[in-house]
CSV table of C-alpha atoms and ligand atoms in Angstrom, one decimal:
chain,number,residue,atom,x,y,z
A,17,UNK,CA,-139.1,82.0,-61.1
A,18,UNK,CA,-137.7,85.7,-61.5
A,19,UNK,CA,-138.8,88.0,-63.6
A,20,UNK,CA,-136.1,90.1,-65.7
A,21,UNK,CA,-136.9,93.3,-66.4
A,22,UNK,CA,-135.5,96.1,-68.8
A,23,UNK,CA,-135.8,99.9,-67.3
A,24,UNK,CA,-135.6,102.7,-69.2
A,25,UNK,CA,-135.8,106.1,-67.5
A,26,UNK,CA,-135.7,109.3,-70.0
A,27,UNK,CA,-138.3,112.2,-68.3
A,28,UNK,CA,-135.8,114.7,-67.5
A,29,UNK,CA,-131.9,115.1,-67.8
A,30,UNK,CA,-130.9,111.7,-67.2
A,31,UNK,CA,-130.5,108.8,-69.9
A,32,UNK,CA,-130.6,105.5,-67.9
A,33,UNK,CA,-131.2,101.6,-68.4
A,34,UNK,CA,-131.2,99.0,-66.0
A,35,UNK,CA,-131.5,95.1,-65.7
A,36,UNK,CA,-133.2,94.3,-62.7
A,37,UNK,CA,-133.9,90.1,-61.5
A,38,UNK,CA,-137.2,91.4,-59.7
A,39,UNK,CA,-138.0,92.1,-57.0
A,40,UNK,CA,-133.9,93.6,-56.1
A,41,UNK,CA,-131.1,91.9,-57.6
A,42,UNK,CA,-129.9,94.6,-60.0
A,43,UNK,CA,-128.0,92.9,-62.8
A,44,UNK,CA,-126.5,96.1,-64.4
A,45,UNK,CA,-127.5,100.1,-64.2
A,46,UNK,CA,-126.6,103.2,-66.3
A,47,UNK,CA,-127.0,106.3,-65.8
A,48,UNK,CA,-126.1,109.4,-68.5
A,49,UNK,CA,-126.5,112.2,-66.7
A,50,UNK,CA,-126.6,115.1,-69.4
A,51,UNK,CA,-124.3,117.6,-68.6
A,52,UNK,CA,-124.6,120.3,-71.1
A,53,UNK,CA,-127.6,121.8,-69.2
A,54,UNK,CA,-125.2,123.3,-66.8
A,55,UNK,CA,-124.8,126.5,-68.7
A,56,UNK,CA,-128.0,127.0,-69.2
A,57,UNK,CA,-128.7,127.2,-65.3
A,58,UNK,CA,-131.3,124.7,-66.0
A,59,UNK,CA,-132.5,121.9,-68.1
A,60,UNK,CA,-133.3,123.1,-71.4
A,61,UNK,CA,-136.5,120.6,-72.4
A,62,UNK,CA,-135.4,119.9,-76.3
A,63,UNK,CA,-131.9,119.6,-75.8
A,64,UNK,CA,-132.5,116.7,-73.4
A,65,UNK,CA,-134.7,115.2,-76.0
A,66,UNK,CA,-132.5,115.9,-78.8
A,67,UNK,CA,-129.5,114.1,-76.1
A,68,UNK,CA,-132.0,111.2,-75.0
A,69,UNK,CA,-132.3,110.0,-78.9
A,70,UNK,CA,-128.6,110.1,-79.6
A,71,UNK,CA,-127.6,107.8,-76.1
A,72,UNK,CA,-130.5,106.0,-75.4
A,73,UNK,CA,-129.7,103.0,-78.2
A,74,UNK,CA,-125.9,102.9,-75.9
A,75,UNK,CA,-126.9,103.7,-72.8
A,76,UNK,CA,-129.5,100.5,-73.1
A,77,UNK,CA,-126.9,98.2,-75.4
A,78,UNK,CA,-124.6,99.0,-72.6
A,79,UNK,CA,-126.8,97.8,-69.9
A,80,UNK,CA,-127.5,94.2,-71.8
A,81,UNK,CA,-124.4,94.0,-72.3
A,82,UNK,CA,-123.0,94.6,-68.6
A,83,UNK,CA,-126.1,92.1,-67.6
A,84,UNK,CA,-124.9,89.1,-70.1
A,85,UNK,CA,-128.6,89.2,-71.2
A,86,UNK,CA,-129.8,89.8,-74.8
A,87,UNK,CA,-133.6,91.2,-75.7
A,88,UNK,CA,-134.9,87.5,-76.3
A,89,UNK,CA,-133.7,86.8,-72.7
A,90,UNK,CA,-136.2,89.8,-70.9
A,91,UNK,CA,-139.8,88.6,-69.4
A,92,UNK,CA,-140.4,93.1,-69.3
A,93,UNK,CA,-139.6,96.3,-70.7
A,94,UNK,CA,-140.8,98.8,-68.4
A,95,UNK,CA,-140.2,102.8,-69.2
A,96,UNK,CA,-141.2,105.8,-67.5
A,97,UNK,CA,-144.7,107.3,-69.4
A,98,UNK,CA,-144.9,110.4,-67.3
A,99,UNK,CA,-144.7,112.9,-65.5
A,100,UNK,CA,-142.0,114.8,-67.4
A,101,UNK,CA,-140.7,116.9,-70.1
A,102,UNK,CA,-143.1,115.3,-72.9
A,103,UNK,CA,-140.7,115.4,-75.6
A,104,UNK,CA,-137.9,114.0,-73.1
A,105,UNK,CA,-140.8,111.1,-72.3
A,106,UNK,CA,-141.3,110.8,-75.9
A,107,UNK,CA,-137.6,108.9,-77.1
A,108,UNK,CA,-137.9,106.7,-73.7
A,109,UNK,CA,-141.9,105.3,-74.8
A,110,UNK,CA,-141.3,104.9,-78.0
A,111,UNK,CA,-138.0,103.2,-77.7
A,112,UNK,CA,-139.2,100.7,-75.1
A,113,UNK,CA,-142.3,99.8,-77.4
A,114,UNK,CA,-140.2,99.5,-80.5
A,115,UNK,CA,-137.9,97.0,-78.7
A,116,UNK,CA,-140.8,95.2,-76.7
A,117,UNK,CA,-142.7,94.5,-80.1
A,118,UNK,CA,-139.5,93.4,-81.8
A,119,UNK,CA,-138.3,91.0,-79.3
A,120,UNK,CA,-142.1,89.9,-78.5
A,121,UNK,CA,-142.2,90.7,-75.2
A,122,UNK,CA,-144.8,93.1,-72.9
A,123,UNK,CA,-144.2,96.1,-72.2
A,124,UNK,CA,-145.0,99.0,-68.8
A,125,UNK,CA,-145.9,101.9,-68.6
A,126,UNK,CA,-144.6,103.5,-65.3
A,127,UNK,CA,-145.4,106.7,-63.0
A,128,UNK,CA,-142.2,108.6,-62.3
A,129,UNK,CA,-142.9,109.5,-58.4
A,130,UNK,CA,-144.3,106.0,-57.7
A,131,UNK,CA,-141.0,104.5,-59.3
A,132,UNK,CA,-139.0,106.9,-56.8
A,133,UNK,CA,-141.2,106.1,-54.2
A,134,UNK,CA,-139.3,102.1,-55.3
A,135,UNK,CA,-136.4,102.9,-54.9
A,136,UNK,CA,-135.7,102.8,-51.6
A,137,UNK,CA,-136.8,99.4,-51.5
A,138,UNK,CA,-134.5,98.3,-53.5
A,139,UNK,CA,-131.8,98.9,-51.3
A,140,UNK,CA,-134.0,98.4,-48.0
A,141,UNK,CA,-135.7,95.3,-48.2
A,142,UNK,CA,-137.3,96.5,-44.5
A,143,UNK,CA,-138.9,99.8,-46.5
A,144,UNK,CA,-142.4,98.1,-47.0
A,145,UNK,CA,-145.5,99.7,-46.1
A,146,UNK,CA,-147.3,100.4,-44.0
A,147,UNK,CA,-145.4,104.0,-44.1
A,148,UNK,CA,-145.5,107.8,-44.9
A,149,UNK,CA,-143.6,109.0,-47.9
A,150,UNK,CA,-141.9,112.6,-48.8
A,151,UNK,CA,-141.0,112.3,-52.4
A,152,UNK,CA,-139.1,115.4,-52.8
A,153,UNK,CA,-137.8,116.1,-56.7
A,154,UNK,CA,-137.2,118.8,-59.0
A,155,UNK,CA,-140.3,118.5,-60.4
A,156,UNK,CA,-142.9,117.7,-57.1
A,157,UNK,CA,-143.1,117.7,-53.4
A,158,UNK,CA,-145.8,115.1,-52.0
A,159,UNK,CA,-146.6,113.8,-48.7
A,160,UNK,CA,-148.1,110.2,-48.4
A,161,UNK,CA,-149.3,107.8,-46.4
A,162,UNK,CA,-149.0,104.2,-48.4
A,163,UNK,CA,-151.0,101.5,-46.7
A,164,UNK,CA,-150.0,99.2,-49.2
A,165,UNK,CA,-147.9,99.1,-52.6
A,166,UNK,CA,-149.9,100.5,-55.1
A,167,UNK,CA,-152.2,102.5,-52.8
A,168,UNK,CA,-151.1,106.3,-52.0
A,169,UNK,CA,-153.0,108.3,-49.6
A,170,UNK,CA,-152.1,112.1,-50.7
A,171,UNK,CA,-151.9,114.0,-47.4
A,172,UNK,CA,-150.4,117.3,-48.6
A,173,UNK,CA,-148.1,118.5,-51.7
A,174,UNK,CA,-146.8,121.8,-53.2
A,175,UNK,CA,-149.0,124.4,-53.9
A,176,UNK,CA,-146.0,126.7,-55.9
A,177,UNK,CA,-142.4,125.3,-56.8
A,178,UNK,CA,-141.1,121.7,-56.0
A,179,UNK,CA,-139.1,121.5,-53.3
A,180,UNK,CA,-136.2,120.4,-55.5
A,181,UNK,CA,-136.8,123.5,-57.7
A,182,UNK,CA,-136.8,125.9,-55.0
A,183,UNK,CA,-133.4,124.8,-54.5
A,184,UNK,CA,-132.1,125.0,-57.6
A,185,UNK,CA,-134.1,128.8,-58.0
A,186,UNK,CA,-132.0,129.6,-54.7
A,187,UNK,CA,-129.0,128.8,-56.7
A,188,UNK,CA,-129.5,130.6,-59.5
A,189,UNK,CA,-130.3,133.8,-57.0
A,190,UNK,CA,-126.6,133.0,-55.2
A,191,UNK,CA,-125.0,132.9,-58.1
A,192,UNK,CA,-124.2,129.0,-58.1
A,193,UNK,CA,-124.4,126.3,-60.7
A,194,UNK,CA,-127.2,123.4,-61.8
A,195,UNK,CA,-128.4,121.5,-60.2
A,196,UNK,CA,-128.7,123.8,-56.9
A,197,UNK,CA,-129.5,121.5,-53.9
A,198,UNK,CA,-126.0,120.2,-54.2
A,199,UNK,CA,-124.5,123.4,-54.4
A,200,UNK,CA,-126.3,124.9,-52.1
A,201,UNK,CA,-125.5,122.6,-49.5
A,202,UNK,CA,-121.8,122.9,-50.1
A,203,UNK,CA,-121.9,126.9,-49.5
A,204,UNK,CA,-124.0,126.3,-46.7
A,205,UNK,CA,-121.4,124.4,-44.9
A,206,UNK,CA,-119.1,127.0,-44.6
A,207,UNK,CA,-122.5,129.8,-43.2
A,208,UNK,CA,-124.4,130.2,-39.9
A,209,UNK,CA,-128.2,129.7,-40.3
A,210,UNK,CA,-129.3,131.6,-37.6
A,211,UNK,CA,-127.6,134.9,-39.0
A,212,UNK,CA,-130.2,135.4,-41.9
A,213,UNK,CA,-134.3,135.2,-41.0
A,214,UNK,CA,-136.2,133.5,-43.7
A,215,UNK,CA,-140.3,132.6,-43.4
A,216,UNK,CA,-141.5,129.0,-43.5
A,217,UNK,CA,-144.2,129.5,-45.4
A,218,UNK,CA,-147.4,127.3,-44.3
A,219,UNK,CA,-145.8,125.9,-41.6
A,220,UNK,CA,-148.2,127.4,-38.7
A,221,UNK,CA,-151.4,128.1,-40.9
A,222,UNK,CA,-155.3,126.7,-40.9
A,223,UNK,CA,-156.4,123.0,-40.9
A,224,UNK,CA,-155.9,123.4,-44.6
A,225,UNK,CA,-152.5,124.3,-44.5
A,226,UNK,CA,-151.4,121.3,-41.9
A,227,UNK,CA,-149.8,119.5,-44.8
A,228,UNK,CA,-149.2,121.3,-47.9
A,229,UNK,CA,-146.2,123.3,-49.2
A,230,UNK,CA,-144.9,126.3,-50.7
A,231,UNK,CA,-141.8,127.5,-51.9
A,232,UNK,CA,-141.8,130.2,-54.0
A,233,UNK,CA,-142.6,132.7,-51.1
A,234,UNK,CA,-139.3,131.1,-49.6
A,235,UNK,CA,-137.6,132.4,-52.3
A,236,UNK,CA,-138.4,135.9,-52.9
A,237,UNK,CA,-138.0,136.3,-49.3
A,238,UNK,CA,-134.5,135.0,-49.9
A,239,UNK,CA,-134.0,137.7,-53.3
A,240,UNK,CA,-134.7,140.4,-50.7
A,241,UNK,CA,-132.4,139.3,-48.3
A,242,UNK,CA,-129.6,138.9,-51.6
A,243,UNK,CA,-130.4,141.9,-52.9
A,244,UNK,CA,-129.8,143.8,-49.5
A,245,UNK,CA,-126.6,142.0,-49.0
A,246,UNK,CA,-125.4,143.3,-52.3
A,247,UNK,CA,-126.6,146.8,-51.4
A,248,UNK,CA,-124.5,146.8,-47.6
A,249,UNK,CA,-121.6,145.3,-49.7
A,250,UNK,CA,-121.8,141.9,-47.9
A,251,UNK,CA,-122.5,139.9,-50.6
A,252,UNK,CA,-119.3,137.8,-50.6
A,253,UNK,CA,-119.5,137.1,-47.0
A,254,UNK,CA,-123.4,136.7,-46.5
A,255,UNK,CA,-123.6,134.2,-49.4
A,256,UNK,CA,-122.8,131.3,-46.7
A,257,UNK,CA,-125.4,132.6,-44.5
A,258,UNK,CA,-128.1,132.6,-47.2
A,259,UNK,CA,-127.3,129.7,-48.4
A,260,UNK,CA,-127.4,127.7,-44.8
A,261,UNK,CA,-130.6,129.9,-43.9
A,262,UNK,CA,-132.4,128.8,-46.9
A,263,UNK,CA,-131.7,124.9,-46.5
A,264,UNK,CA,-132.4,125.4,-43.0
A,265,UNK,CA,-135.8,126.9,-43.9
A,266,UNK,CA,-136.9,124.4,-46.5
A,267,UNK,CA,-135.6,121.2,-44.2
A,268,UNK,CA,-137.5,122.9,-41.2
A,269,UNK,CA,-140.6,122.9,-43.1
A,270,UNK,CA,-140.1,119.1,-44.9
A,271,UNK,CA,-139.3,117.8,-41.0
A,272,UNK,CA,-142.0,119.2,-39.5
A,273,UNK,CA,-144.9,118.7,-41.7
A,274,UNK,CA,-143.3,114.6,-41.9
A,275,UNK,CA,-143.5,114.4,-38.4
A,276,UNK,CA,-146.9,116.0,-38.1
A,277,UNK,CA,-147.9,112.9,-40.6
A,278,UNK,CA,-146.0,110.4,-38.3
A,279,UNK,CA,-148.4,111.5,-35.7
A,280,UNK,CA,-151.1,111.9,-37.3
A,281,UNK,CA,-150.9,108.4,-39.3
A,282,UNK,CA,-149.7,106.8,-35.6
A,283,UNK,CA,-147.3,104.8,-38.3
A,284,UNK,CA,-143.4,105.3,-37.2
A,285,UNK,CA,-141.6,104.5,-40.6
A,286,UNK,CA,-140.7,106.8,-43.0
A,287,UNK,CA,-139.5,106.6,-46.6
A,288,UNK,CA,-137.5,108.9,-48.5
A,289,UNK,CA,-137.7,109.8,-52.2
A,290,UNK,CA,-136.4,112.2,-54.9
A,291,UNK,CA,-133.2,114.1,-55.3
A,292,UNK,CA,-133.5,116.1,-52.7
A,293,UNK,CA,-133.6,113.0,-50.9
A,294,UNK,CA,-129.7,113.6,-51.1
A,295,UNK,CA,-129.6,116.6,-48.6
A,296,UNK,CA,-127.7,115.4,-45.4
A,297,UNK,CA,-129.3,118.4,-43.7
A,298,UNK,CA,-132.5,116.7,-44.3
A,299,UNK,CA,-131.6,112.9,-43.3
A,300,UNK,CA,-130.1,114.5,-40.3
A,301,UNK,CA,-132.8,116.4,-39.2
A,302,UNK,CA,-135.9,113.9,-39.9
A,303,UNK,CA,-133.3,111.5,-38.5
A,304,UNK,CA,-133.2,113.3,-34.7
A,305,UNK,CA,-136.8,114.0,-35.0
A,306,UNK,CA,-137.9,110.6,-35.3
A,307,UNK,CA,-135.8,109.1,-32.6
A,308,UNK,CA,-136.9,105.5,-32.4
A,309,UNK,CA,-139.0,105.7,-35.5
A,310,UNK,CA,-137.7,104.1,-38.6
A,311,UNK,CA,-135.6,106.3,-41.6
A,312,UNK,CA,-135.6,105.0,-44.8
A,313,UNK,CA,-133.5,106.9,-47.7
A,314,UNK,CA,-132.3,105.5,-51.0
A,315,UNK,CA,-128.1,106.4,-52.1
A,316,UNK,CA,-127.2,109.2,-54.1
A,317,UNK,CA,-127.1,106.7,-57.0
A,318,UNK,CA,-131.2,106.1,-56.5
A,319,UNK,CA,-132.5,109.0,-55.1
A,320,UNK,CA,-132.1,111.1,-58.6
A,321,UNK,CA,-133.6,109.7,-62.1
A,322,UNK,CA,-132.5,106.3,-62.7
A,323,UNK,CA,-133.5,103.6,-64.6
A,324,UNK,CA,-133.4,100.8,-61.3
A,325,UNK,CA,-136.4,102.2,-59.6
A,326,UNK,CA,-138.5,102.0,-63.5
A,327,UNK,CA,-137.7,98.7,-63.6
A,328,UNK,CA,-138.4,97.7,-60.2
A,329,UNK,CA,-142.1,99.8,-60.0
A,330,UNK,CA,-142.4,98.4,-63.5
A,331,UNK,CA,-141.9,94.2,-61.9
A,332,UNK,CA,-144.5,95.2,-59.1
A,333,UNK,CA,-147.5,96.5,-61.4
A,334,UNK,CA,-147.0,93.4,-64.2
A,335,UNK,CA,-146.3,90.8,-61.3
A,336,UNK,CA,-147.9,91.7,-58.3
A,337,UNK,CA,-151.4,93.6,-59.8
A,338,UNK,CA,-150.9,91.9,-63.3
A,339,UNK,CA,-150.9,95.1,-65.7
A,340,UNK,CA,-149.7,95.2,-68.7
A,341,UNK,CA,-149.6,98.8,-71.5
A,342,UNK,CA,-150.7,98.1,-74.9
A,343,UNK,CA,-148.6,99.4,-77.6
A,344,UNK,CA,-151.0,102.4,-77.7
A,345,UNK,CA,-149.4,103.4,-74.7
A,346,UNK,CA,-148.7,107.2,-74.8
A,347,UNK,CA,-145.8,110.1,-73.1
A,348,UNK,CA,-147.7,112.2,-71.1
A,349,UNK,CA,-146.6,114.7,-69.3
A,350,UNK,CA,-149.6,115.1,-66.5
A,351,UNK,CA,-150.2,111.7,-66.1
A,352,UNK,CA,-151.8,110.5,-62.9
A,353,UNK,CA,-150.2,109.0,-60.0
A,354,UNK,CA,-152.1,105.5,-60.2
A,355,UNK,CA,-153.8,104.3,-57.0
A,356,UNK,CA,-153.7,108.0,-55.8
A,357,UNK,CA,-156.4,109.8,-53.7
A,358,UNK,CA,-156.5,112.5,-50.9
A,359,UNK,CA,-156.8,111.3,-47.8
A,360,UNK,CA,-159.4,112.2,-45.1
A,361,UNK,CA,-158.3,115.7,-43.3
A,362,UNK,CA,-157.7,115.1,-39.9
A,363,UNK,CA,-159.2,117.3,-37.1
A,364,UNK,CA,-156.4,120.1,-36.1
B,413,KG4,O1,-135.5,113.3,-58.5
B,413,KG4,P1,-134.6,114.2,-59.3
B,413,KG4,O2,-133.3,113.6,-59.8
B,413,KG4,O3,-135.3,114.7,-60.6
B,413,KG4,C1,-136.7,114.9,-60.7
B,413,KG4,O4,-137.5,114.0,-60.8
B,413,KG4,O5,-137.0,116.1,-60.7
B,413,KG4,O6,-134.4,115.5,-58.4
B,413,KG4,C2,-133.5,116.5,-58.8
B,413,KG4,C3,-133.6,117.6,-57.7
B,413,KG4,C4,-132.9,118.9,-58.2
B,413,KG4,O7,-133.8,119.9,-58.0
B,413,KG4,C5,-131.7,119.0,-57.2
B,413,KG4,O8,-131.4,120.4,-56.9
B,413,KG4,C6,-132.2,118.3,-56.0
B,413,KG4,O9,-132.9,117.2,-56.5
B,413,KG4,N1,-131.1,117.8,-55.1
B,413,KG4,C7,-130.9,118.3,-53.9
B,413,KG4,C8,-129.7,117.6,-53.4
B,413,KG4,N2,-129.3,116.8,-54.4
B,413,KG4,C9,-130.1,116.9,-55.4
B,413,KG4,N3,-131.6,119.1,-53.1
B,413,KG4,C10,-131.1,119.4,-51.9
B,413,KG4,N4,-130.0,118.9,-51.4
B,413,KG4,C11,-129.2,118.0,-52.1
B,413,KG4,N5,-128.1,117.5,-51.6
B,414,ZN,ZN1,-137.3,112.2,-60.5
């Protein structure tokens, strides 16, 4: 029998609701992205809130409605409970618990990065661990090794910025729009790499270092390299340049510590998750390195916030391990990746 399942995805920018027939036969899926962050250069935390109350009842009548299913029809309502912008959070819980109760069925709880970490599966059916994960977002960069669904080995993550974040900081410095990755990589088209020299920060450190990440080191490197463009006059014409140095620098840094985990783990398939999931530069790159190895990266569609990848993390907790939140469940903004733990260092 399938199970049919209600996401609701509300932690950042985007206002989204699926219907998913678990495990992968998406039934309908609708995503608001909320536009009027752009001027602010960012995403301003209670104006998303303020957006997610006023679409979320249409964004989610919507999605019924493009399934042919009414409330009475669903067997879940699964939402995303953290991490995220609390308040953001907030409309998303308290709306899925509202309509659970009323229509009388359970209701989920979900972790935003494992949810990512689902939606590549549900365009892949073949993206089933064993495998290593980068989930790369706006708000974290992690490294896993999953032996199983619902157990995540930790092998390294950001110590600074997000890898996602960086990006979008890089923008801002270049003088492009929100979000930045996208940007970015359509300025860095038209540069050369090779004519700007950026670090890559942690990339030949200590044991300690083997796996994580930082950004932020990336990036005032990059304001000093800005700043002296602007000084020689070159500004117009270095932009490119920075731009394409900068991806380079970050992709450089997300292939190499991947394939250090490939090697490490002895395990050849890798999964892709998060927005910056998106960058071609990246897919290409991890792509060449791996050679034989196995690529796995979700579409544009499911590699930023949607509501799909909730409702399909959401099927695999209530079906596969049985859980269930009570109606006490709560937004939080810090809340712990479930099934997480570091994994074992391994000798240098
Ligand atoms: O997963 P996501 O939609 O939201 C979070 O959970 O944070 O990721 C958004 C991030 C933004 O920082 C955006 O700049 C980045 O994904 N991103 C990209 C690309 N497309 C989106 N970064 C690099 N290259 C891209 N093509
Ligand atoms: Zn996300």
């Amino acid at each position: 029998m399938s199970l049919l399942v209600l996401g609701i995805e509300t932690s950042c920018d985007e206002t989204s609701a699926a219907v998913l027939e678990a495990p992968r036969r998406l039934r309908s899926h609708v995503i608001l992205s909320q536009d009027a962050h752009r001027v602010f250069g960012g995403v301003v935390p209670e104006l998303a809130a303020r957006t997610h109350l006023r679409t979320l009842d249409r964004v989610v009548a919507t999605a019924l409605e493009e399934a042919r299913v009414r409330g009475s029809d669903l067997d879940l309502v699964a939402v995303t409970a953290g991490p995220g912008l609390v308040g953001a959070l907030l409309v998303g819980v308290v709306w899925a618990k509202t309509a659970a109760w009323a229509w009388g069925k359970p209701v989920i709880g979900v972790h935003h990065m494992e949810a990512h970490l689902f939606a590549t599966e549900l365009e892949h059916p073949e993206a089933q661990p064993p495998f290593v994960a980068l989930l790369v977002s706006g708000g974290h960069t992690m490294l896993l090794f999953v032996p199983r669904w619902g157990e995540y080995e930790l092998l390294g993550q950001t110590r600074d910025d997000a890898a996602g974040e960086a990006f979008d900081k890089a923008a801002k410095l270049l003088g492009l729009g929100y979000p930045g990755g996208p940007e970015i990589e359509r300025l860095a088209a038209q540069g050369d790499p090779t004519r700007v020299r950026l670090p890559r920060p942690l990339l030949h450190g200590p044991p300690e270092d083997r796996y994580d990440f930082s950004f932020s080191g990336l990036k005032t490197a990059l304001r000093g390299k800005a700043q002296a463009a602007q000084a020689r006059g070159a500004w117009e014409t270095e932009r490119p340049h920075l731009a394409a140095a900068f991806q380079a620098a970050v992709v450089d840094i997300l292939v190499e510590k991947t394939c250090r985990a490939v090697a490490d783990t002895g395990c050849r398939r890798v999964v892709l998750g998060g927005g910056v999931a998106n960058s071609r530069a990246l897919r290409t790159a991890l792509r060449e390195r791996l050679g034989d190895g196995e690529l796995y990266a979700p579409s544009p569609r499911l590699s930023t916030d949607n509501a799909a990848m909730v409702a399909r993390a959401g099927a695999f907790r209530f079906a596969t391990l049985g859980e269930s939140s009570g109606l006490d469940l709560v937004a939080r903004a810090d809340l712990p990746f479930p099934g997480l733990r570091r994994r074992a260092p391994v000798p240098a």
